[in-house]
Amino acid sequence: MSAEPRAEHGLDLSSCAREPIHTPGAIQPYGVLLVVDPSSMRVVERAVADDDLLAAFGDPLDHPLRDVLGGVLSACASSLQGDDLVAPRYLGRFEIDGHGRFHGLAHRSGGELIVELEAMLADEPATLEELYPAIRDFMTILEKAETVAELCALGAERIRELTGFDRTLVYQFDAEWNGAVIAESRNERLPSYLDLRFPESDIPAQARELYRRNRVRLIPDCDYQSVPLLRSAARVDAAPTDLSLATLRSVSPVHLRYMRNMGTGSSMSVSLVHDGRLWGLISCHHQDPRRVPYHVRTACEFIGQILALQIAQKERASMVEERVSRRATQMRLLGRMSGDGDFVEALKKDQRHLLELTRSTGAALVRRDDCVRFGECPSHAQIAEIVRYVSRLRENQDLYATERLPTEANEFRDLSGVASGVLAISISQLHDSYLLWFRPEVVRTVRWGGDPRKDHVGGMLSPRMSFEIWKETVRHRSVPWDAVDRDAAMELRVAIVDIVLRKAEELAEVNEQLVRTNKELEAFSYSVSHDLRAPFRHIVGYSELLGTSANDRLTGTERRYLDTIVESAKSAGTLVDDLLSFSQLGRSTLGRMPIAMGGLVDDVRQRLEMEYRGRAVAWDIAPLPTVSVDPAMVRLVWQNLISNALKFTREATDPLIRIGYEPGDAEDVFFIRDNGCGFDMRYVDKLFGVFQRLHHVEEYEGTGIGLAHVHRIVTRHGGRIWAEGRVGEGAAFYFSIPH
């Protein structure tokens, strides 16, 4: 479709869905775009918004890049010739005599070189360094956010502060590419869109692809007159030039009308992309025309990248936590099934964990003509009908899942209350034997930003005319089955098939389940190190570079801020290292040998001497026995426990640390007691979990992983660990090593 404004009636829906918006053949009227042949470095296409430039310097077409526009680009022309320029590169600021200042950018598009000159604003920041305090403060406050919603709210607020837009939204895509506004920052000029949903058709596939590739898009005025991209005679028959990465690229007239219907005179979007996938958008709107300077947009893009990284990290951590929880439930089921001659009888005895495995309210096990029901289920006859339906649809797949069974087949219309959602796994290759889980209907009201059904008239597209809230009551649907549900079901299927067909190899199968758990944790550790280590190094590196380059301009307070950023990033890097160490403990081989515990404790205490040098710490260490343990792992146990005792007696008047042991018939129990700050026994169950802290990090340093290390090491030795404490009176930690 042409980028020129045109009549807004009769826009064909199907053609708009296929509209080549990456090749509009025009730019927005805020600068100059030159398409250059990289072999000859001559301009083969051009779009010039200011006719006075053409009058003053002549038409750039067919001229060397170094000579056009009064030779303003001569200094960088030769350096661009051999540059790959996969991503746009900032060339600097250029001043054209009598015509103002411009930002220069360049990138490769196919076989051509795209050079852009974007007109600067009178009062815009001169450099990105002027905006760094806002970026730095944003990175600092992100540490306080505990959820994705909080992260997005902080991002929306900071972007609006930087840009001055009336409204800034964070817009998340779902699995079907519908969007939901999950965070918002605004003034009273534009209405709130918080919690509203928008259909997939509002941002079709080709637009989403552009958002994924080009992370910042600005439309300063929805009523702009586009500037056509003219080409030399030799390129008349060439394919349209791809302007996907061009800052000045003109946008679809359908989108401009969409903006007008929305009541926004200007807009900007920042894409939230992680691992190459478009997660959502930061969408900014203003009632009037508004241009955002280049450096401000760059700062917003940086904030968007930080936000996307943090969102992905929190989602991944939540996913891993949920998978570990499900795995624990599965292992309980497997333990019961392996100890029972008939796995069906075992499931009958543990219905609660069977339902918890997929967060269901009912389940049924069907083997030939036998049907066993658990929880809230359809009748036997209805379950048999569901099995026949699933058998027809699953197409030799081992899993079938739907959250809308009553709308898929009319014969199940009456099952909404118990089986709107069905998750089924096949447990036999020869017979229609299934384990099915059921979820009831969840009636919910979806608030749409306008009724999308009214956007099409007679097969023609009419961009949204109304954005008034339109409510839809969704029925006959359950909570969707997510990847964790499906994986948990499939893993249980593997276990059941193994029990039925290969009882003799049951232990090997359980071990395979544990191997998969370790691989998942290993993948998580790699992902954390891959995604977080580099950004933290960048933060430290660039902060130190900033401190060096701007040393003379920084006040004492600003220098202190910069030091805080460096220290925070280094602490975060330590946390990543601790997480990696924690995950590796589960995969390390246990190498037992006789070790004198007394000598090990003395060695650890000497290595920790720097932590208590200058303090009058009293030690009471009883003789300790020789036990058979992995020396490196148990050294880490004592190192964590002694280090904690030193840390938490820091405020004690006369710090005292006692270390001893109590012999037993089957195990030796070791202990370490201190008279430090102690803890409330109500929270003792939190002590040995990852990231579980009973004191603020401002009071006592640490990553919250040390005691989780201790717990894992002791349990790998077959021992137990527990603690006792009283606030203000000290704490005692005990662990046992079996004989």
mmCIF file of N, CA and C in Angstrom, residues 576-664:
data_model
loop_
_atom_site.group_PDB
_atom_site.id
_atom_site.type_symbol
_atom_site.label_atom_id
_atom_site.label_comp_id
_atom_site.label_asym_id
_atom_site.label_seq_id
_atom_site.Cartn_x
_atom_site.Cartn_y
_atom_site.Cartn_z
ATOM 1 N N VAL A 576 25.067 -14.444 41.212
ATOM 2 C CA VAL A 576 25.027 -15.371 40.081
ATOM 3 C C VAL A 576 26.011 -16.518 40.294
ATOM 4 N N ASP A 577 27.230 -16.187 40.771
ATOM 5 C CA ASP A 577 28.223 -17.233 41.019
ATOM 6 C C ASP A 577 27.737 -18.211 42.081
ATOM 7 N N ASP A 578 27.096 -17.692 43.132
ATOM 8 C CA ASP A 578 26.582 -18.563 44.186
ATOM 9 C C ASP A 578 25.487 -19.471 43.658
ATOM 10 N N LEU A 579 24.640 -18.944 42.787
ATOM 11 C CA LEU A 579 23.588 -19.776 42.192
ATOM 12 C C LEU A 579 24.202 -20.910 41.364
ATOM 13 N N LEU A 580 25.229 -20.594 40.595
ATOM 14 C CA LEU A 580 25.886 -21.631 39.804
ATOM 15 C C LEU A 580 26.496 -22.699 40.703
ATOM 16 N N SER A 581 27.146 -22.258 41.772
ATOM 17 C CA SER A 581 27.745 -23.209 42.705
ATOM 18 C C SER A 581 26.679 -24.095 43.329
ATOM 19 N N PHE A 582 25.528 -23.495 43.678
ATOM 20 C CA PHE A 582 24.441 -24.261 44.295
ATOM 21 C C PHE A 582 23.922 -25.337 43.353
ATOM 22 N N SER A 583 23.724 -24.989 42.086
ATOM 23 C CA SER A 583 23.199 -25.962 41.134
ATOM 24 C C SER A 583 24.213 -27.065 40.852
ATOM 25 N N GLN A 584 25.518 -26.729 40.900
ATOM 26 C CA GLN A 584 26.549 -27.724 40.608
ATOM 27 C C GLN A 584 26.702 -28.754 41.716
ATOM 28 N N LEU A 585 26.267 -28.409 42.938
ATOM 29 C CA LEU A 585 26.379 -29.361 44.036
ATOM 30 C C LEU A 585 25.594 -30.636 43.751
ATOM 31 N N GLY A 586 24.424 -30.478 43.106
ATOM 32 C CA GLY A 586 23.590 -31.639 42.833
ATOM 33 C C GLY A 586 24.207 -32.577 41.815
ATOM 34 N N ARG A 587 25.144 -32.078 41.000
ATOM 35 C CA ARG A 587 25.729 -32.899 39.947
ATOM 36 C C ARG A 587 27.121 -33.410 40.309
ATOM 37 N N SER A 588 27.705 -32.873 41.390
ATOM 38 C CA SER A 588 29.061 -33.270 41.762
ATOM 39 C C SER A 588 29.058 -34.683 42.341
ATOM 40 N N THR A 589 30.128 -35.423 42.045
ATOM 41 C CA THR A 589 30.286 -36.769 42.597
ATOM 42 C C THR A 589 30.722 -36.672 44.051
ATOM 43 N N LEU A 590 30.119 -37.502 44.903
ATOM 44 C CA LEU A 590 30.428 -37.508 46.329
ATOM 45 C C LEU A 590 31.636 -38.409 46.559
ATOM 46 N N GLY A 591 32.771 -37.815 46.926
ATOM 47 C CA GLY A 591 33.994 -38.586 47.160
ATOM 48 C C GLY A 591 34.307 -38.667 48.642
ATOM 49 N N ARG A 592 33.845 -39.723 49.297
ATOM 50 C CA ARG A 592 34.031 -39.857 50.746
ATOM 51 C C ARG A 592 35.445 -40.345 51.079
ATOM 52 N N MET A 593 35.961 -39.845 52.194
ATOM 53 C CA MET A 593 37.219 -40.329 52.753
ATOM 54 C C MET A 593 37.252 -39.924 54.224
ATOM 55 N N PRO A 594 38.037 -40.603 55.059
ATOM 56 C CA PRO A 594 38.109 -40.246 56.483
ATOM 57 C C PRO A 594 38.742 -38.857 56.664
ATOM 58 N N ILE A 595 38.040 -37.997 57.367
ATOM 59 C CA ILE A 595 38.493 -36.625 57.577
ATOM 60 C C ILE A 595 38.382 -36.304 59.062
ATOM 61 N N ALA A 596 39.451 -35.732 59.617
ATOM 62 C CA ALA A 596 39.423 -35.274 61.001
ATOM 63 C C ALA A 596 38.685 -33.946 61.058
ATOM 64 N N MET A 597 37.505 -33.954 61.663
ATOM 65 C CA MET A 597 36.682 -32.740 61.685
ATOM 66 C C MET A 597 37.369 -31.609 62.444
ATOM 67 N N GLY A 598 38.116 -31.955 63.503
ATOM 68 C CA GLY A 598 38.786 -30.905 64.269
ATOM 69 C C GLY A 598 39.779 -30.130 63.423
ATOM 70 N N GLY A 599 40.589 -30.836 62.656
ATOM 71 C CA GLY A 599 41.554 -30.163 61.786
ATOM 72 C C GLY A 599 40.873 -29.345 60.715
ATOM 73 N N LEU A 600 39.753 -29.866 60.184
ATOM 74 C CA LEU A 600 39.023 -29.133 59.151
ATOM 75 C C LEU A 600 38.459 -27.834 59.701
ATOM 76 N N VAL A 601 37.906 -27.892 60.926
ATOM 77 C CA VAL A 601 37.351 -26.679 61.552
ATOM 78 C C VAL A 601 38.452 -25.658 61.807
ATOM 79 N N ASP A 602 39.612 -26.111 62.317
ATOM 80 C CA ASP A 602 40.719 -25.174 62.575
ATOM 81 C C ASP A 602 41.179 -24.501 61.287
ATOM 82 N N ASP A 603 41.264 -25.279 60.216
ATOM 83 C CA ASP A 603 41.707 -24.718 58.943
ATOM 84 C C ASP A 603 40.718 -23.666 58.431
ATOM 85 N N VAL A 604 39.426 -23.970 58.524
ATOM 86 C CA VAL A 604 38.410 -23.009 58.085
ATOM 87 C C VAL A 604 38.466 -21.756 58.929
ATOM 88 N N ARG A 605 38.642 -21.920 60.250
ATOM 89 C CA ARG A 605 38.685 -20.757 61.148
ATOM 90 C C ARG A 605 39.873 -19.855 60.816
ATOM 91 N N GLN A 606 41.013 -20.449 60.474
ATOM 92 C CA GLN A 606 42.179 -19.638 60.113
ATOM 93 C C GLN A 606 41.945 -18.883 58.806
ATOM 94 N N ARG A 607 41.280 -19.546 57.862
ATOM 95 C CA ARG A 607 41.021 -18.875 56.589
ATOM 96 C C ARG A 607 40.042 -17.716 56.741
ATOM 97 N N LEU A 608 39.203 -17.785 57.762
ATOM 98 C CA LEU A 608 38.216 -16.719 57.999
ATOM 99 C C LEU A 608 38.720 -15.675 58.985
ATOM 100 N N GLU A 609 40.015 -15.720 59.296
ATOM 101 C CA GLU A 609 40.546 -14.830 60.327
ATOM 102 C C GLU A 609 40.317 -13.362 59.988
ATOM 103 N N MET A 610 40.381 -13.029 58.708
ATOM 104 C CA MET A 610 40.198 -11.625 58.316
ATOM 105 C C MET A 610 38.811 -11.116 58.693
ATOM 106 N N GLU A 611 37.827 -12.018 58.786
ATOM 107 C CA GLU A 611 36.469 -11.577 59.088
ATOM 108 C C GLU A 611 36.296 -11.146 60.545
ATOM 109 N N TYR A 612 37.187 -11.617 61.433
ATOM 110 C CA TYR A 612 37.024 -11.221 62.838
ATOM 111 C C TYR A 612 38.285 -10.596 63.427
ATOM 112 N N ARG A 613 39.237 -10.239 62.554
ATOM 113 C CA ARG A 613 40.450 -9.581 63.049
ATOM 114 C C ARG A 613 40.082 -8.267 63.726
ATOM 115 N N GLY A 614 40.621 -8.052 64.900
ATOM 116 C CA GLY A 614 40.314 -6.843 65.654
ATOM 117 C C GLY A 614 39.128 -7.009 66.588
ATOM 118 N N ARG A 615 38.445 -8.149 66.523
ATOM 119 C CA ARG A 615 37.311 -8.421 67.422
ATOM 120 C C ARG A 615 37.732 -9.454 68.463
ATOM 121 N N ALA A 616 37.238 -9.310 69.684
ATOM 122 C CA ALA A 616 37.570 -10.242 70.762
ATOM 123 C C ALA A 616 36.570 -11.383 70.762
ATOM 124 N N VAL A 617 36.709 -12.285 69.784
ATOM 125 C CA VAL A 617 35.806 -13.425 69.677
ATOM 126 C C VAL A 617 36.351 -14.575 70.513
ATOM 127 N N ALA A 618 35.508 -15.100 71.407
ATOM 128 C CA ALA A 618 35.899 -16.245 72.230
ATOM 129 C C ALA A 618 35.460 -17.531 71.546
ATOM 130 N N TRP A 619 36.374 -18.489 71.439
ATOM 131 C CA TRP A 619 36.084 -19.765 70.784
ATOM 132 C C TRP A 619 36.105 -20.885 71.818
ATOM 133 N N ASP A 620 35.134 -21.766 71.768
ATOM 134 C CA ASP A 620 35.082 -22.944 72.620
ATOM 135 C C ASP A 620 34.855 -24.144 71.704
ATOM 136 N N ILE A 621 35.937 -24.810 71.314
ATOM 137 C CA ILE A 621 35.865 -25.889 70.327
ATOM 138 C C ILE A 621 36.214 -27.211 71.011
ATOM 139 N N ALA A 622 35.261 -28.113 71.056
ATOM 140 C CA ALA A 622 35.469 -29.420 71.667
ATOM 141 C C ALA A 622 36.221 -30.337 70.703
ATOM 142 N N PRO A 623 36.850 -31.392 71.195
ATOM 143 C CA PRO A 623 37.472 -32.374 70.299
ATOM 144 C C PRO A 623 36.420 -32.991 69.384
ATOM 145 N N LEU A 624 36.756 -33.093 68.119
ATOM 146 C CA LEU A 624 35.807 -33.601 67.133
ATOM 147 C C LEU A 624 36.343 -34.894 66.530
ATOM 148 N N PRO A 625 35.452 -35.828 66.139
ATOM 149 C CA PRO A 625 35.885 -37.134 65.648
ATOM 150 C C PRO A 625 36.300 -37.094 64.177
ATOM 151 N N THR A 626 36.801 -38.209 63.717
ATOM 152 C CA THR A 626 37.080 -38.417 62.296
ATOM 153 C C THR A 626 35.878 -39.104 61.670
ATOM 154 N N VAL A 627 35.400 -38.571 60.558
ATOM 155 C CA VAL A 627 34.218 -39.126 59.900
ATOM 156 C C VAL A 627 34.510 -39.299 58.409
ATOM 157 N N SER A 628 33.702 -40.124 57.770
ATOM 158 C CA SER A 628 33.867 -40.377 56.334
ATOM 159 C C SER A 628 32.943 -39.446 55.558
ATOM 160 N N VAL A 629 33.524 -38.424 54.904
ATOM 161 C CA VAL A 629 32.748 -37.417 54.183
ATOM 162 C C VAL A 629 33.519 -36.970 52.958
ATOM 163 N N ASP A 630 32.848 -36.191 52.126
ATOM 164 C CA ASP A 630 33.518 -35.516 51.018
ATOM 165 C C ASP A 630 34.192 -34.268 51.596
ATOM 166 N N PRO A 631 35.519 -34.190 51.605
ATOM 167 C CA PRO A 631 36.203 -33.091 52.311
ATOM 168 C C PRO A 631 35.876 -31.710 51.759
ATOM 169 N N ALA A 632 35.805 -31.576 50.427
ATOM 170 C CA ALA A 632 35.537 -30.249 49.853
ATOM 171 C C ALA A 632 34.137 -29.774 50.203
ATOM 172 N N MET A 633 33.180 -30.700 50.150
ATOM 173 C CA MET A 633 31.802 -30.293 50.449
ATOM 174 C C MET A 633 31.628 -29.936 51.923
ATOM 175 N N VAL A 634 32.175 -30.774 52.830
ATOM 176 C CA VAL A 634 31.991 -30.512 54.266
ATOM 177 C C VAL A 634 32.785 -29.284 54.690
ATOM 178 N N ARG A 635 33.904 -29.017 54.013
ATOM 179 C CA ARG A 635 34.604 -27.748 54.281
ATOM 180 C C ARG A 635 33.672 -26.564 54.009
ATOM 181 N N LEU A 636 32.893 -26.658 52.924
ATOM 182 C CA LEU A 636 31.953 -25.584 52.598
ATOM 183 C C LEU A 636 30.864 -25.467 53.665
ATOM 184 N N VAL A 637 30.457 -26.605 54.264
ATOM 185 C CA VAL A 637 29.482 -26.561 55.354
ATOM 186 C C VAL A 637 30.022 -25.754 56.520
ATOM 187 N N TRP A 638 31.231 -26.119 56.981
ATOM 188 C CA TRP A 638 31.808 -25.390 58.123
ATOM 189 C C TRP A 638 32.093 -23.930 57.781
ATOM 190 N N GLN A 639 32.523 -23.687 56.560
ATOM 191 C CA GLN A 639 32.821 -22.308 56.158
ATOM 192 C C GLN A 639 31.569 -21.438 56.242
ATOM 193 N N ASN A 640 30.438 -21.937 55.757
ATOM 194 C CA ASN A 640 29.198 -21.166 55.826
ATOM 195 C C ASN A 640 28.720 -20.984 57.257
ATOM 196 N N LEU A 641 28.751 -22.062 58.057
ATOM 197 C CA LEU A 641 28.239 -21.974 59.424
ATOM 198 C C LEU A 641 29.111 -21.079 60.299
ATOM 199 N N ILE A 642 30.434 -21.212 60.189
ATOM 200 C CA ILE A 642 31.323 -20.370 61.001
ATOM 201 C C ILE A 642 31.241 -18.918 60.544
ATOM 202 N N SER A 643 31.200 -18.703 59.215
ATOM 203 C CA SER A 643 31.089 -17.334 58.700
ATOM 204 C C SER A 643 29.807 -16.678 59.187
ATOM 205 N N ASN A 644 28.696 -17.431 59.204
ATOM 206 C CA ASN A 644 27.433 -16.881 59.711
ATOM 207 C C ASN A 644 27.547 -16.538 61.191
ATOM 208 N N ALA A 645 28.167 -17.430 61.969
ATOM 209 C CA ALA A 645 28.314 -17.157 63.402
ATOM 210 C C ALA A 645 29.121 -15.883 63.626
ATOM 211 N N LEU A 646 30.197 -15.692 62.859
ATOM 212 C CA LEU A 646 30.986 -14.460 62.978
ATOM 213 C C LEU A 646 30.175 -13.237 62.578
ATOM 214 N N LYS A 647 29.404 -13.384 61.512
ATOM 215 C CA LYS A 647 28.626 -12.245 61.012
ATOM 216 C C LYS A 647 27.556 -11.819 62.011
ATOM 217 N N PHE A 648 26.832 -12.790 62.552
ATOM 218 C CA PHE A 648 25.679 -12.452 63.387
ATOM 219 C C PHE A 648 26.037 -12.213 64.854
ATOM 220 N N THR A 649 27.325 -12.337 65.214
ATOM 221 C CA THR A 649 27.766 -11.910 66.548
ATOM 222 C C THR A 649 28.487 -10.577 66.488
ATOM 223 N N ARG A 650 28.405 -9.932 65.345
ATOM 224 C CA ARG A 650 29.141 -8.680 65.150
ATOM 225 C C ARG A 650 28.765 -7.620 66.187
ATOM 226 N N GLU A 651 27.479 -7.598 66.568
ATOM 227 C CA GLU A 651 27.009 -6.577 67.512
ATOM 228 C C GLU A 651 27.050 -7.058 68.962
ATOM 229 N N ALA A 652 27.451 -8.298 69.209
ATOM 230 C CA ALA A 652 27.491 -8.827 70.572
ATOM 231 C C ALA A 652 28.628 -8.180 71.366
ATOM 232 N N THR A 653 28.374 -7.937 72.662
ATOM 233 C CA THR A 653 29.397 -7.312 73.505
ATOM 234 C C THR A 653 30.581 -8.246 73.717
ATOM 235 N N ASP A 654 30.311 -9.493 74.083
ATOM 236 C CA ASP A 654 31.355 -10.509 74.277
ATOM 237 C C ASP A 654 31.025 -11.707 73.401
ATOM 238 N N PRO A 655 31.346 -11.649 72.128
ATOM 239 C CA PRO A 655 30.963 -12.731 71.217
ATOM 240 C C PRO A 655 31.599 -14.061 71.605
ATOM 241 N N LEU A 656 30.785 -15.117 71.611
ATOM 242 C CA LEU A 656 31.235 -16.454 71.965
ATOM 243 C C LEU A 656 30.695 -17.447 70.946
ATOM 244 N N ILE A 657 31.570 -18.286 70.413
ATOM 245 C CA ILE A 657 31.177 -19.305 69.436
ATOM 246 C C ILE A 657 31.642 -20.659 69.956
ATOM 247 N N ARG A 658 30.677 -21.599 70.098
ATOM 248 C CA ARG A 658 30.975 -22.943 70.588
ATOM 249 C C ARG A 658 30.777 -23.941 69.452
ATOM 250 N N ILE A 659 31.720 -24.862 69.289
ATOM 251 C CA ILE A 659 31.640 -25.910 68.275
ATOM 252 C C ILE A 659 31.872 -27.248 68.964
ATOM 253 N N GLY A 660 30.997 -28.221 68.692
ATOM 254 C CA GLY A 660 31.140 -29.523 69.331
ATOM 255 C C GLY A 660 30.359 -30.585 68.588
ATOM 256 N N TYR A 661 30.241 -31.754 69.240
ATOM 257 C CA TYR A 661 29.479 -32.827 68.611
ATOM 258 C C TYR A 661 28.889 -33.732 69.672
ATOM 259 N N GLU A 662 27.845 -34.467 69.274
ATOM 260 C CA GLU A 662 27.170 -35.405 70.159
ATOM 261 C C GLU A 662 27.138 -36.756 69.459
ATOM 262 N N PRO A 663 27.827 -37.768 69.998
ATOM 263 C CA PRO A 663 27.846 -39.080 69.345
ATOM 264 C C PRO A 663 26.505 -39.786 69.471
ATOM 265 N N GLY A 664 26.167 -40.589 68.466
ATOM 266 C CA GLY A 664 24.936 -41.365 68.481
ATOM 267 C C GLY A 664 25.177 -42.758 67.963
#
